[in-house]
């Protein structure tokens, strides 16, 4: 057995090199999902692209796998590995805005909270996720859906360029003008192609306040509400996005206490344009049924984007299963509601993300992300605390997945896939998989970057 020493690596990097015997290793190996309990050989925390190059070279020369960690939110735990090198970018979180060009450059470890805090003072934004602690990197490289995707496109549609450290330790820039094949693959291909040390995004005017908030209904009316929702969602202008969450009501301060712990359907709505137009756009949604509360009003975008953070903090056990839908059929609604009536833990929920709009008007082969036809993305978002509940919670998600499969589009968003669906990766990329595999063969022929929804290199 070879014993690795990290002295050479320590001499080369300005950031941290944390081996198993070092103080802080236990904390350094932890990721978002508490089900993931991996022991890397070393965790590096680079502070610049040179450090990343040193870490990648060290891994390759020692034949160790590399796990890339941006925000650490991968539910399958791709931000860590057993016996390999973790490149944890959490010390590289700077965001610089160019208000003239309406662009922002974010380092590879920035979160959406970091990003929005930097762009908000300029009245600018781009599409990110629905909570603030998720990494810009993993979310963008896999797709990027959120409250602004219908108006501004996916996060990856707003990518202008990326600085990348490739498997051979080179630093390259990828954009429409340089290394175009790599740029195409990065926009959807996840962490398969290298470590992105910095992302340049297009920005759009927004806010400072957006019309946004929640409408909470009793679950017993959910069948009718969802039938109406699918019509409203289909007819909605691009600026309006409505996500549905079904779960046991958390103890939110604006919810009457008698509703805490009861099953509810929540509409989370956001209008990304003029406030008066927004009032008109949400009217039909607000007129539905007899809600328990309706707290839609103007909110600063940064506040609204962090509204779900406390419910989705790191440290719980998580397992996800997801389908895309072109429409929400009655059969799908029934299967979803059957599952919501048997939630296995108080933190489990079923999400229906409302997508389409600008993101649907991009050609399926323009970027590696092919699933432009979906109108809804369902995620069985299973979340619990007690290890003893693992099999019951995982079984619940799989049962919902099976029951909704006959009504689904067949495609899937890679960032919502669990770690046990390797046979589904090719399907997730559809007709784009072949080109992705060829580009992988050119940039990472030995599959150094394989802690991801893996694209096998074509040699
Ligand atoms: C609570 C929660 C809420 C979420 N909400 C949304 C949402 O609203 N919209 C949405 O689209 N998705 C959402 N997601 C899914 C999210 O997009 C994925 O989990 C994504 O992988 C997280 O990125 P990360 O950088 O935080 O994760 P990490 O675990 O750090 O990375 C995930 C993968 O991305 C790759 N990667 C990360 N950083 C880099 C880098 N710098 N260079 C190259 N590759 C890199 C790696 O391959 C890694 O395997 C959510 C996830 C969670 C847990």
Short mmCIF file of C-alpha atoms and ligand atoms in Angstrom, two decimals:
data_model
loop_
_atom_site.label_atom_id
_atom_site.label_comp_id
_atom_site.label_asym_id
_atom_site.label_seq_id
_atom_site.Cartn_x
_atom_site.Cartn_y
_atom_site.Cartn_z
CA UNK A 1 0.00 0.00 0.00
CA UNK A 2 1.39 3.42 -0.98
CA UNK A 3 1.27 6.09 1.71
CA UNK A 4 0.60 9.47 0.19
CA UNK A 5 2.25 12.58 1.53
CA UNK A 6 0.85 15.96 0.77
CA UNK A 7 4.03 18.02 1.30
CA UNK A 8 4.51 18.72 -2.42
CA UNK A 9 0.91 19.81 -2.71
CA UNK A 10 1.16 21.99 0.39
CA UNK A 11 4.25 23.66 -1.07
CA UNK A 12 2.41 24.46 -4.28
CA UNK A 13 -0.89 25.88 -3.03
CA UNK A 14 -1.66 29.08 -1.20
CA UNK A 15 -5.02 27.79 0.06
CA UNK A 16 -5.69 24.91 2.47
CA UNK A 17 -4.62 21.29 2.20
CA UNK A 18 -6.47 19.24 4.81
CA UNK A 19 -5.53 15.58 5.17
CA UNK A 20 -7.32 12.99 7.31
CA UNK A 21 -5.00 13.55 10.28
CA UNK A 22 -5.36 17.35 10.18
CA UNK A 23 -7.57 19.39 12.44
CA UNK A 24 -10.79 20.36 10.69
CA UNK A 25 -10.91 17.26 8.45
CA UNK A 26 -14.28 16.06 9.79
CA UNK A 27 -15.85 19.41 8.98
CA UNK A 28 -14.04 19.62 5.64
CA UNK A 29 -15.36 16.26 4.43
CA UNK A 30 -19.03 17.05 5.24
CA UNK A 31 -21.46 17.95 2.46
CA UNK A 32 -25.09 19.10 2.37
CA UNK A 33 -26.70 15.65 2.46
CA UNK A 34 -26.11 13.87 5.79
CA UNK A 35 -26.55 10.48 4.07
CA UNK A 36 -23.16 11.00 2.40
CA UNK A 37 -20.33 9.79 4.63
CA UNK A 38 -17.21 9.68 2.49
CA UNK A 39 -13.53 9.85 3.46
CA UNK A 40 -11.39 11.60 0.88
CA UNK A 41 -7.59 11.32 0.98
CA UNK A 42 -7.34 15.09 1.11
CA UNK A 43 -9.53 18.18 0.90
CA UNK A 44 -7.97 21.18 -0.84
CA UNK A 45 -9.41 24.67 -0.56
CA UNK A 46 -7.81 26.65 -3.38
CA UNK A 47 -7.74 30.43 -3.40
CA UNK A 48 -6.90 30.87 -7.08
CA UNK A 49 -6.80 29.01 -10.41
CA UNK A 50 -3.13 28.10 -9.85
CA UNK A 51 -4.06 26.21 -6.69
CA UNK A 52 -6.75 24.35 -8.64
CA UNK A 53 -4.20 23.40 -11.32
CA UNK A 54 -1.85 22.05 -8.62
CA UNK A 55 -4.65 19.99 -7.02
CA UNK A 56 -5.78 18.53 -10.36
CA UNK A 57 -2.19 17.67 -11.33
CA UNK A 58 -1.59 16.06 -7.94
CA UNK A 59 -4.71 13.90 -8.30
CA UNK A 60 -3.92 12.83 -11.85
CA UNK A 61 -0.25 12.04 -11.12
CA UNK A 62 -1.27 9.93 -8.10
CA UNK A 63 -4.17 8.31 -9.97
CA UNK A 64 -6.72 9.59 -7.48
CA UNK A 65 -10.28 10.54 -8.35
CA UNK A 66 -11.24 14.23 -8.09
CA UNK A 67 -14.45 15.52 -6.52
CA UNK A 68 -15.26 19.15 -7.31
CA UNK A 69 -17.20 21.09 -4.68
CA UNK A 70 -18.86 24.42 -5.46
CA UNK A 71 -21.72 25.00 -3.00
CA UNK A 72 -21.67 21.36 -1.81
CA UNK A 73 -25.43 20.90 -2.42
CA UNK A 74 -25.32 17.86 -4.66
CA UNK A 75 -27.85 15.45 -3.14
CA UNK A 76 -25.95 12.40 -4.47
CA UNK A 77 -22.86 13.88 -2.74
CA UNK A 78 -20.74 14.51 -5.82
CA UNK A 79 -18.78 17.16 -3.93
CA UNK A 80 -16.82 14.48 -2.08
CA UNK A 81 -15.41 10.98 -2.64
CA UNK A 82 -13.66 8.09 -0.93
CA UNK A 83 -9.87 8.12 -1.15
CA UNK A 84 -9.58 10.98 -3.64
CA UNK A 85 -8.88 14.70 -3.85
CA UNK A 86 -11.69 17.11 -3.06
CA UNK A 87 -11.29 20.48 -4.76
CA UNK A 88 -13.49 22.59 -2.48
CA UNK A 89 -13.88 26.07 -3.94
CA UNK A 90 -15.52 27.60 -0.87
CA UNK A 91 -12.67 30.11 -0.44
CA UNK A 92 -13.26 31.41 -3.97
CA UNK A 93 -16.60 33.23 -3.68
CA UNK A 94 -15.92 36.68 -5.08
CA UNK A 95 -18.45 38.27 -7.45
CA UNK A 96 -17.62 41.33 -9.56
CA UNK A 97 -20.35 43.26 -11.41
CA UNK A 98 -19.79 45.30 -14.56
CA UNK A 99 -22.91 47.52 -14.57
CA UNK A 100 -22.04 49.05 -17.97
CA UNK A 101 -21.78 45.72 -19.77
CA UNK A 102 -24.48 44.18 -17.53
CA UNK A 103 -22.33 41.19 -16.70
CA UNK A 104 -21.06 39.62 -13.49
CA UNK A 105 -18.10 37.34 -12.88
CA UNK A 106 -18.49 34.84 -10.05
CA UNK A 107 -15.71 32.65 -8.71
CA UNK A 108 -16.30 28.88 -8.74
CA UNK A 109 -17.29 28.59 -5.06
CA UNK A 110 -19.83 31.45 -4.95
CA UNK A 111 -23.37 30.71 -3.78
CA UNK A 112 -26.50 32.34 -5.21
CA UNK A 113 -26.66 34.38 -2.00
CA UNK A 114 -23.18 35.75 -2.76
CA UNK A 115 -24.19 36.41 -6.35
CA UNK A 116 -27.48 38.18 -5.67
CA UNK A 117 -26.00 40.29 -2.87
CA UNK A 118 -23.44 41.60 -5.38
CA UNK A 119 -25.81 42.27 -8.30
CA UNK A 120 -28.83 43.55 -6.32
CA UNK A 121 -27.40 47.04 -5.55
CA UNK A 122 -27.14 47.59 -9.32
CA UNK A 123 -30.77 46.55 -9.92
CA UNK A 124 -29.50 43.58 -11.92
CA UNK A 125 -29.90 39.79 -11.67
CA UNK A 126 -29.67 36.55 -13.55
CA UNK A 127 -31.40 33.19 -13.13
CA UNK A 128 -30.34 31.23 -10.04
CA UNK A 129 -31.97 28.68 -7.75
CA UNK A 130 -34.80 29.18 -5.29
CA UNK A 131 -32.60 29.21 -2.20
CA UNK A 132 -29.49 31.26 -1.50
CA UNK A 133 -27.06 28.61 -0.21
CA UNK A 134 -26.85 26.49 -3.39
CA UNK A 135 -23.66 26.87 -5.42
CA UNK A 136 -23.60 28.93 -8.61
CA UNK A 137 -21.28 26.30 -10.10
CA UNK A 138 -23.14 23.00 -9.80
CA UNK A 139 -26.52 24.60 -10.44
CA UNK A 140 -25.35 26.41 -13.60
CA UNK A 141 -23.33 23.55 -15.05
CA UNK A 142 -26.32 21.22 -14.70
CA UNK A 143 -28.97 23.70 -15.90
CA UNK A 144 -30.29 26.25 -13.42
CA UNK A 145 -34.02 26.70 -12.89
CA UNK A 146 -35.58 29.21 -10.52
CA UNK A 147 -37.98 32.14 -10.35
CA UNK A 148 -36.30 33.95 -13.26
CA UNK A 149 -35.76 31.08 -15.73
CA UNK A 150 -39.02 31.66 -17.61
CA UNK A 151 -38.13 35.31 -18.09
CA UNK A 152 -34.34 35.19 -18.58
CA UNK A 153 -33.64 31.57 -19.54
CA UNK A 154 -31.78 28.91 -17.56
CA UNK A 155 -28.71 29.93 -15.58
CA UNK A 156 -26.61 28.25 -18.26
CA UNK A 157 -28.36 30.25 -21.01
CA UNK A 158 -26.94 33.36 -19.36
CA UNK A 159 -23.37 32.08 -19.24
CA UNK A 160 -21.04 34.24 -21.34
CA UNK A 161 -17.72 32.56 -20.59
CA UNK A 162 -16.02 30.27 -18.09
CA UNK A 163 -12.43 29.85 -16.87
CA UNK A 164 -11.70 26.14 -16.68
CA UNK A 165 -8.91 23.92 -15.36
CA UNK A 166 -8.97 20.79 -17.49
CA UNK A 167 -7.95 17.23 -16.56
CA UNK A 168 -4.41 17.76 -17.91
CA UNK A 169 -3.99 20.74 -15.57
CA UNK A 170 -4.30 23.43 -18.27
CA UNK A 171 -6.16 26.70 -17.75
CA UNK A 172 -8.51 27.48 -20.65
CA UNK A 173 -11.25 29.99 -21.35
CA UNK A 174 -14.48 28.70 -22.86
CA UNK A 175 -16.95 30.98 -24.65
CA UNK A 176 -18.78 31.30 -27.98
CA UNK A 177 -15.43 32.45 -29.43
CA UNK A 178 -12.87 30.24 -27.68
CA UNK A 179 -13.01 26.49 -27.13
CA UNK A 180 -16.62 26.54 -28.36
CA UNK A 181 -17.02 22.79 -28.01
CA UNK A 182 -16.09 22.95 -24.33
CA UNK A 183 -18.41 25.93 -23.83
CA UNK A 184 -21.28 23.98 -25.39
CA UNK A 185 -20.59 20.96 -23.14
CA UNK A 186 -20.24 23.00 -19.94
CA UNK A 187 -23.75 24.34 -20.41
CA UNK A 188 -25.54 21.25 -19.08
CA UNK A 189 -22.74 18.67 -18.85
CA UNK A 190 -22.18 19.24 -15.12
CA UNK A 191 -18.69 18.85 -13.67
CA UNK A 192 -17.59 16.35 -16.33
CA UNK A 193 -15.23 18.65 -18.22
CA UNK A 194 -13.02 20.39 -15.67
CA UNK A 195 -13.00 22.69 -12.68
CA UNK A 196 -14.63 26.03 -13.47
CA UNK A 197 -12.78 28.65 -11.47
CA UNK A 198 -14.90 31.57 -12.67
CA UNK A 199 -18.19 32.13 -14.49
CA UNK A 200 -19.17 35.24 -16.47
CA UNK A 201 -22.94 35.83 -16.64
CA UNK A 202 -25.25 38.12 -18.55
CA UNK A 203 -27.41 40.26 -16.19
CA UNK A 204 -30.92 41.69 -16.57
CA UNK A 205 -32.64 44.64 -14.90
CA UNK A 206 -34.70 43.45 -11.92
CA UNK A 207 -36.42 45.01 -8.94
CA UNK A 208 -35.15 46.15 -6.54
CA UNK A 209 -38.45 44.65 -5.34
CA UNK A 210 -40.37 41.85 -7.01
CA UNK A 211 -44.00 40.89 -6.51
CA UNK A 212 -43.59 37.57 -4.75
CA UNK A 213 -44.74 35.38 -1.89
CA UNK A 214 -46.77 32.36 -0.87
CA UNK A 215 -50.41 31.34 -1.00
CA UNK A 216 -51.16 28.44 1.35
CA UNK A 217 -54.19 26.17 0.85
CA UNK A 218 -55.52 23.11 2.67
CA UNK A 219 -54.41 19.95 0.87
CA UNK A 220 -57.98 18.67 0.68
CA UNK A 221 -58.66 21.10 -2.18
CA UNK A 222 -55.44 20.27 -4.02
CA UNK A 223 -57.03 18.30 -6.89
CA UNK A 224 -59.07 21.26 -8.11
CA UNK A 225 -56.30 23.73 -7.36
CA UNK A 226 -53.77 21.78 -9.42
CA UNK A 227 -56.18 21.49 -12.37
CA UNK A 228 -56.56 25.27 -12.33
CA UNK A 229 -52.86 25.79 -11.72
CA UNK A 230 -51.89 23.87 -14.86
CA UNK A 231 -54.09 26.19 -16.95
CA UNK A 232 -52.85 29.37 -15.26
CA UNK A 233 -49.24 28.20 -15.55
CA UNK A 234 -49.60 27.44 -19.25
CA UNK A 235 -51.14 30.85 -20.00
CA UNK A 236 -48.78 32.81 -17.73
CA UNK A 237 -46.55 35.53 -19.16
CA UNK A 238 -42.81 34.78 -19.06
CA UNK A 239 -42.38 37.10 -16.08
CA UNK A 240 -44.66 34.98 -13.89
CA UNK A 241 -43.38 31.79 -12.27
CA UNK A 242 -45.41 29.70 -9.86
CA UNK A 243 -43.86 26.73 -8.07
CA UNK A 244 -46.08 24.34 -6.13
CA UNK A 245 -44.94 22.72 -2.89
CA UNK A 246 -47.01 20.09 -1.09
CA UNK A 247 -45.95 19.12 2.42
CA UNK A 248 -46.86 19.32 6.09
CA UNK A 249 -47.02 23.02 6.93
CA UNK A 250 -43.86 24.23 8.64
CA UNK A 251 -44.24 26.62 11.61
CA UNK A 252 -43.97 29.75 9.49
CA UNK A 253 -44.71 32.91 11.49
CA UNK A 254 -47.50 34.07 9.15
CA UNK A 255 -49.35 30.71 9.31
CA UNK A 256 -52.01 30.30 12.02
CA UNK A 257 -50.65 27.79 14.56
CA UNK A 258 -53.57 25.37 14.06
CA UNK A 259 -52.20 24.77 10.55
CA UNK A 260 -48.68 23.85 11.64
CA UNK A 261 -47.98 20.20 10.80
CA UNK A 262 -51.11 19.82 8.60
CA UNK A 263 -50.82 18.91 4.92
CA UNK A 264 -50.97 21.96 2.67
CA UNK A 265 -50.49 23.03 -0.91
CA UNK A 266 -48.33 26.12 -1.30
CA UNK A 267 -48.07 28.31 -4.39
CA UNK A 268 -44.73 30.16 -4.40
CA UNK A 269 -45.12 32.93 -6.98
CA UNK A 270 -42.77 35.55 -8.37
CA UNK A 271 -43.35 38.20 -11.03
CA UNK A 272 -40.11 39.55 -12.45
CA UNK A 273 -41.47 42.67 -14.19
CA UNK A 274 -43.48 45.82 -13.51
CA UNK A 275 -45.36 45.68 -10.19
CA UNK A 276 -48.75 46.76 -11.63
CA UNK A 277 -48.52 44.22 -14.45
CA UNK A 278 -47.59 41.67 -11.81
CA UNK A 279 -50.74 42.41 -9.80
CA UNK A 280 -52.79 41.66 -12.93
CA UNK A 281 -50.80 38.52 -13.70
CA UNK A 282 -51.28 36.93 -10.26
CA UNK A 283 -54.99 37.78 -10.05
CA UNK A 284 -56.26 34.43 -11.33
CA UNK A 285 -53.98 32.52 -8.97
CA UNK A 286 -55.08 34.60 -5.98
CA UNK A 287 -58.74 34.03 -6.86
CA UNK A 288 -58.44 30.25 -6.54
CA UNK A 289 -60.18 28.43 -3.67
CA UNK A 290 -60.15 29.66 -0.07
CA UNK A 291 -56.52 30.00 0.99
CA UNK A 292 -55.37 29.83 4.61
CA UNK A 293 -53.07 32.79 3.91
CA UNK A 294 -51.94 34.84 0.95
CA UNK A 295 -48.72 36.76 1.56
CA UNK A 296 -47.92 37.87 -1.96
CA UNK A 297 -46.58 41.41 -1.89
CA UNK A 298 -43.50 43.39 -3.02
CA UNK A 299 -40.28 41.91 -1.53
CA UNK A 300 -36.62 42.65 -2.18
CA UNK A 301 -35.45 39.91 -4.55
CA UNK A 302 -32.57 38.94 -2.26
CA UNK A 303 -35.01 38.36 0.63
CA UNK A 304 -37.46 36.38 -1.48
CA UNK A 305 -34.67 34.23 -2.91
CA UNK A 306 -33.63 33.27 0.64
CA UNK A 307 -37.19 32.67 1.92
CA UNK A 308 -36.93 28.85 1.86
CA UNK A 309 -33.37 28.72 3.29
CA UNK A 310 -34.38 27.82 6.86
CA UNK A 311 -36.48 24.87 5.63
CA UNK A 312 -33.66 23.47 3.52
CA UNK A 313 -30.59 23.95 5.69
CA UNK A 314 -27.72 21.43 5.42
CA UNK A 315 -27.50 18.44 7.76
CA UNK A 316 -30.68 16.46 7.00
CA UNK A 317 -30.83 13.16 5.12
CA UNK A 318 -32.05 13.58 1.52
CA UNK A 319 -33.08 11.43 -1.43
CA UNK A 320 -34.61 12.87 -4.60
CA UNK A 321 -36.49 11.42 -7.59
CA UNK A 322 -37.64 13.54 -10.50
CA UNK A 323 -39.61 13.57 -13.74
CA UNK A 324 -40.20 16.21 -16.41
CA UNK A 325 -43.78 16.75 -17.58
CA UNK A 326 -44.99 18.45 -20.74
CA UNK A 327 -48.41 18.66 -19.07
CA UNK A 328 -49.84 17.78 -15.67
CA UNK A 329 -52.40 15.14 -16.53
CA UNK A 330 -55.19 14.12 -14.17
CA UNK A 331 -53.34 10.82 -13.67
CA UNK A 332 -50.17 12.62 -12.61
CA UNK A 333 -52.10 14.84 -10.20
CA UNK A 334 -53.81 11.84 -8.62
CA UNK A 335 -50.53 9.93 -8.20
CA UNK A 336 -48.83 12.98 -6.66
CA UNK A 337 -51.69 13.60 -4.22
CA UNK A 338 -51.79 9.94 -3.17
CA UNK A 339 -48.11 10.29 -2.25
CA UNK A 340 -48.56 13.59 -0.41
CA UNK A 341 -51.22 11.93 1.77
CA UNK A 342 -48.58 9.42 2.93
CA UNK A 343 -45.54 11.65 3.50
CA UNK A 344 -43.02 9.57 5.47
CA UNK A 345 -41.55 12.50 7.45
CA UNK A 346 -42.59 16.09 8.29
CA UNK A 347 -39.83 17.52 6.10
CA UNK A 348 -40.66 15.58 2.92
CA UNK A 349 -42.28 17.47 0.10
CA UNK A 350 -43.28 17.24 -3.52
CA UNK A 351 -42.25 20.19 -5.64
CA UNK A 352 -43.63 21.10 -9.04
CA UNK A 353 -41.39 23.65 -10.73
CA UNK A 354 -43.03 25.80 -13.38
CA UNK A 355 -40.67 26.10 -16.36
CA UNK A 356 -40.87 27.07 -20.05
CA UNK A 357 -40.97 30.65 -21.37
CA UNK A 358 -37.55 31.97 -22.46
CA UNK A 359 -35.80 28.71 -21.60
CA UNK A 360 -38.10 26.83 -23.98
CA UNK A 361 -37.23 29.09 -26.92
CA UNK A 362 -33.61 27.90 -27.09
CA UNK A 363 -32.90 25.07 -29.54
CA UNK A 364 -32.43 21.67 -27.89
CA UNK A 365 -28.95 21.32 -29.44
CA UNK A 366 -27.79 24.92 -28.78
CA UNK A 367 -26.36 23.83 -25.42
CA UNK A 368 -25.82 20.42 -23.85
CA UNK A 369 -29.11 20.85 -21.87
CA UNK A 370 -31.74 19.31 -24.11
CA UNK A 371 -35.03 19.25 -22.20
CA UNK A 372 -36.58 22.45 -23.49
CA UNK A 373 -40.12 21.09 -23.95
CA UNK A 374 -40.98 20.48 -20.30
CA UNK A 375 -43.57 22.76 -18.67
CA UNK A 376 -43.31 21.24 -15.21
CA UNK A 377 -40.55 19.46 -13.31
CA UNK A 378 -41.64 17.31 -10.39
CA UNK A 379 -39.20 16.55 -7.61
CA UNK A 380 -39.93 14.06 -4.85
CA UNK A 381 -37.89 15.90 -2.31
CA UNK A 382 -37.51 13.35 0.48
CA UNK A 383 -35.89 14.75 3.60
CA UNK A 384 -35.66 13.29 7.10
CA UNK A 385 -33.37 13.12 10.17
CA UNK A 386 -33.32 9.57 11.52
CA UNK A 387 -31.14 6.95 9.81
CA UNK A 388 -33.67 4.30 10.82
CA UNK A 389 -36.11 5.92 8.38
CA UNK A 390 -33.79 5.59 5.37
CA UNK A 391 -35.51 2.68 3.69
CA UNK A 392 -39.06 3.97 4.30
CA UNK A 393 -38.22 7.42 2.90
CA UNK A 394 -36.33 6.11 -0.13
CA UNK A 395 -39.16 3.63 -0.84
CA UNK A 396 -41.73 6.45 -0.68
CA UNK A 397 -39.82 8.50 -3.29
CA UNK A 398 -39.39 5.49 -5.57
CA UNK A 399 -43.08 4.61 -5.28
CA UNK A 400 -44.09 8.18 -6.29
CA UNK A 401 -41.58 8.07 -9.14
CA UNK A 402 -43.07 4.79 -10.44
CA UNK A 403 -46.66 5.96 -10.06
CA UNK A 404 -46.04 9.17 -12.03
CA UNK A 405 -43.78 7.61 -14.70
CA UNK A 406 -46.64 6.76 -17.14
CA UNK A 407 -47.59 10.46 -17.31
CA UNK A 408 -44.05 11.89 -17.53
CA UNK A 409 -42.17 13.21 -20.56
CA UNK A 410 -39.31 10.70 -20.25
CA UNK A 411 -36.60 13.33 -19.84
CA UNK A 412 -35.08 14.44 -16.53
CA UNK A 413 -33.14 17.37 -15.11
CA UNK A 414 -29.66 16.00 -14.18
CA UNK A 415 -29.39 18.20 -11.08
CA UNK A 416 -32.48 16.54 -9.59
CA UNK A 417 -31.31 12.96 -10.21
CA UNK A 418 -30.16 10.77 -7.32
CA UNK A 419 -26.85 8.92 -7.36
CA UNK A 420 -28.34 5.52 -8.21
CA UNK A 421 -29.64 6.30 -11.71
CA UNK A 422 -26.45 5.78 -13.75
CA UNK A 423 -28.44 4.07 -16.47
CA UNK A 424 -30.58 7.23 -16.86
CA UNK A 425 -27.75 9.69 -17.62
CA UNK A 426 -27.70 8.98 -21.34
CA UNK A 427 -31.48 9.44 -21.46
CA UNK A 428 -31.19 12.72 -19.56
CA UNK A 429 -29.05 14.16 -22.36
CA UNK A 430 -31.04 12.56 -25.19
CA UNK A 431 -29.66 13.37 -28.64
CA UNK A 432 -26.89 15.53 -27.10
CA UNK A 433 -25.23 12.62 -25.29
CA UNK A 434 -23.12 11.49 -28.21
CA UNK A 435 -21.53 14.90 -28.74
CA UNK A 436 -20.98 15.23 -24.99
CA UNK A 437 -19.17 11.88 -24.91
CA UNK A 438 -16.93 12.96 -27.82
CA UNK A 439 -16.03 16.25 -26.11
CA UNK A 440 -15.43 14.37 -22.85
CA UNK A 441 -13.06 12.12 -24.81
CA UNK A 442 -11.07 15.16 -25.94
CA UNK A 443 -10.91 16.99 -22.60
CA UNK A 444 -10.95 14.14 -20.08
CA UNK A 445 -10.18 10.85 -21.86
CA UNK A 446 -9.32 9.03 -18.62
CA UNK A 447 -12.47 10.21 -16.85
CA UNK A 448 -10.58 11.95 -14.03
CA UNK A 449 -13.75 13.96 -13.32
CA UNK A 450 -16.20 11.13 -12.67
CA UNK A 451 -17.86 12.21 -9.41
CA UNK A 452 -20.92 13.50 -11.27
CA UNK A 453 -23.76 12.23 -13.45
CA UNK A 454 -21.04 10.71 -15.51
CA UNK A 455 -20.61 11.08 -19.25
CA UNK A 456 -18.37 8.26 -20.46
CA UNK A 457 -15.58 9.53 -22.76
CA UNK A 458 -15.60 8.31 -26.36
CA UNK A 459 -12.03 7.50 -27.27
C1 LIG B 1 -31.79 22.65 -1.02
C2 LIG B 1 -31.55 22.61 -2.48
C3 LIG B 1 -32.22 23.49 -3.32
C4 LIG B 1 -32.01 23.44 -4.70
N1 LIG B 1 -32.69 24.30 -5.50
C5 LIG B 1 -32.47 24.28 -6.84
C6 LIG B 1 -33.12 25.22 -7.68
O1 LIG B 1 -33.89 26.05 -7.25
N2 LIG B 1 -32.86 25.16 -9.00
C7 LIG B 1 -32.00 24.25 -9.55
O2 LIG B 1 -31.79 24.27 -10.75
N3 LIG B 1 -31.36 23.35 -8.76
C8 LIG B 1 -31.59 23.34 -7.43
N4 LIG B 1 -30.96 22.44 -6.63
C9 LIG B 1 -30.14 21.39 -7.26
C10 LIG B 1 -28.75 21.93 -7.52
O3 LIG B 1 -28.75 22.53 -8.79
C11 LIG B 1 -27.71 20.81 -7.50
O4 LIG B 1 -27.73 20.18 -6.25
C12 LIG B 1 -26.32 21.36 -7.79
O5 LIG B 1 -25.47 20.29 -8.11
C13 LIG B 1 -25.76 22.13 -6.61
O6 LIG B 1 -24.58 22.77 -6.97
P1 LIG B 1 -23.46 22.99 -5.85
O7 LIG B 1 -22.34 23.72 -6.50
O8 LIG B 1 -24.07 23.56 -4.63
O9 LIG B 1 -23.10 21.48 -5.53
P2 LIG B 1 -21.74 20.66 -5.37
O10 LIG B 1 -22.10 19.47 -4.56
O11 LIG B 1 -20.65 21.52 -4.90
O12 LIG B 1 -21.44 20.24 -6.84
C14 LIG B 1 -22.28 19.41 -7.58
C15 LIG B 1 -21.57 18.94 -8.83
O13 LIG B 1 -21.32 20.09 -9.64
C16 LIG B 1 -20.02 20.07 -10.15
N5 LIG B 1 -19.30 21.27 -9.75
C17 LIG B 1 -19.47 22.01 -8.62
N6 LIG B 1 -18.66 23.06 -8.66
C18 LIG B 1 -17.96 22.99 -9.80
C19 LIG B 1 -16.98 23.80 -10.42
N7 LIG B 1 -16.57 24.93 -9.86
N8 LIG B 1 -16.46 23.41 -11.62
C20 LIG B 1 -16.89 22.27 -12.21
N9 LIG B 1 -17.82 21.47 -11.67
C21 LIG B 1 -18.35 21.84 -10.50
C22 LIG B 1 -19.34 18.86 -9.67
O14 LIG B 1 -19.35 17.88 -10.67
C23 LIG B 1 -20.17 18.35 -8.55
O15 LIG B 1 -20.15 16.99 -8.70
C24 LIG B 1 -31.11 22.50 -5.25
C25 LIG B 1 -30.41 21.63 -4.41
C26 LIG B 1 -30.64 21.68 -3.04
C27 LIG B 1 -29.92 20.71 -2.14
#
